[in-house]
Amino acid sequence: MQKSFQNLRDPQERERKWFASLLWRSFPEATSEAELADLVAEALTTAQRSVNPRTVRNWLRSENAPGLHYVLAVLALAGAETVFELFDPEQTA
């Protein structure tokens, strides 16, 4: 499944859509938005910060932007190759 984030005019919207797709790729076992939200919230919750599944659903729907610390954590979960998408999203699919 190839998505063209370059076609989105709003850079903020493009970044949010990219992050949402990264969440799906990081947890391929998820079969629904609710299940994905639960998995992501559990994986990102730490002793210092709790992540609510509702927050994750907002990220998936591009309603809110995640903090940089969450982006970095998900990049680490997704794998090193996803970093290249930051530079050339059209080269990966």
Coordinates of C-alpha atoms in Angstrom, one line a residue:
M1 CA 0.0 0.0 0.0
Q2 CA 1.6 3.2 -1.2
K3 CA 0.6 6.6 0.1
S4 CA 1.7 9.9 -1.4
F5 CA 2.1 12.3 1.5
Q6 CA 3.6 14.8 -1.0
N7 CA 0.2 15.5 -2.4
L8 CA -1.0 17.0 0.9
R9 CA -0.7 20.7 0.7
D10 CA -0.6 21.4 4.5
P11 CA 2.8 20.3 5.9
Q12 CA 1.3 19.8 9.3
E13 CA -1.4 17.5 7.9
R14 CA 1.3 15.6 5.9
E15 CA 3.4 15.1 9.1
R16 CA 0.3 13.9 11.1
K17 CA -0.7 11.4 8.3
W18 CA 2.9 10.1 8.2
F19 CA 2.9 9.5 11.9
A20 CA -0.4 7.7 11.8
S21 CA 0.9 5.4 9.1
L22 CA 4.0 4.8 11.1
L23 CA 1.9 3.7 14.1
W24 CA 0.1 1.2 11.9
R25 CA 3.4 -0.2 10.6
S26 CA 4.9 -0.3 14.1
F27 CA 2.1 -2.6 15.3
P28 CA 1.1 -4.8 12.4
E29 CA -0.8 -7.2 14.7
A30 CA -3.5 -4.5 15.3
T31 CA -6.7 -5.2 13.4
S32 CA -8.6 -2.1 14.4
E33 CA -8.1 1.5 15.5
A34 CA -9.2 0.7 19.0
E35 CA -6.7 -2.2 19.3
L36 CA -3.9 -0.2 17.8
A37 CA -4.7 2.7 20.3
D38 CA -4.4 0.3 23.2
L39 CA -1.2 -1.3 22.0
V40 CA 0.5 2.1 21.3
A41 CA -0.7 3.6 24.6
E42 CA 0.7 0.6 26.5
A43 CA 4.0 0.7 24.6
L44 CA 4.5 4.4 25.1
T45 CA 3.4 4.7 28.7
T46 CA 6.3 5.1 31.1
A47 CA 6.6 5.7 34.9
Q48 CA 6.9 9.4 34.2
R49 CA 4.2 9.7 31.4
S50 CA 1.0 7.9 30.8
V51 CA -0.4 7.7 27.3
N52 CA -4.2 7.4 27.0
P53 CA -5.6 5.3 24.1
R54 CA -7.8 8.3 23.3
T55 CA -4.7 10.4 22.7
V56 CA -3.5 7.7 20.3
R57 CA -6.8 7.7 18.4
N58 CA -6.5 11.5 18.0
W59 CA -3.0 10.9 16.5
L60 CA -4.4 8.3 14.2
R61 CA -7.2 10.6 13.0
S62 CA -4.7 13.5 12.5
E63 CA -6.6 15.6 15.0
N64 CA -3.5 16.3 17.2
A65 CA 0.2 16.2 16.7
P66 CA 2.4 14.0 18.9
G67 CA 5.3 15.4 20.9
L68 CA 8.8 14.8 19.6
H69 CA 9.6 12.3 22.3
Y70 CA 6.7 10.1 21.1
V71 CA 7.8 10.4 17.5
L72 CA 11.3 9.3 18.4
A73 CA 9.9 6.4 20.5
V74 CA 7.7 5.2 17.7
L75 CA 10.6 5.5 15.2
A76 CA 12.7 3.3 17.5
L77 CA 9.8 0.7 17.6
A78 CA 9.3 0.8 13.8
G79 CA 12.9 0.3 12.9
A80 CA 15.8 2.2 11.4
E81 CA 14.6 2.1 7.8
T82 CA 11.6 4.3 8.7
V83 CA 14.0 7.2 9.4
F84 CA 14.7 7.4 5.6
E85 CA 11.0 8.3 5.1
L86 CA 11.7 11.6 6.8
F87 CA 13.9 12.6 3.9
D88 CA 12.2 10.9 1.0
P89 CA 8.7 9.5 1.7
E90 CA 8.2 8.5 -1.9
Q91 CA 11.1 6.0 -1.9
T92 CA 9.4 3.8 0.7
A93 CA 6.2 1.8 0.4

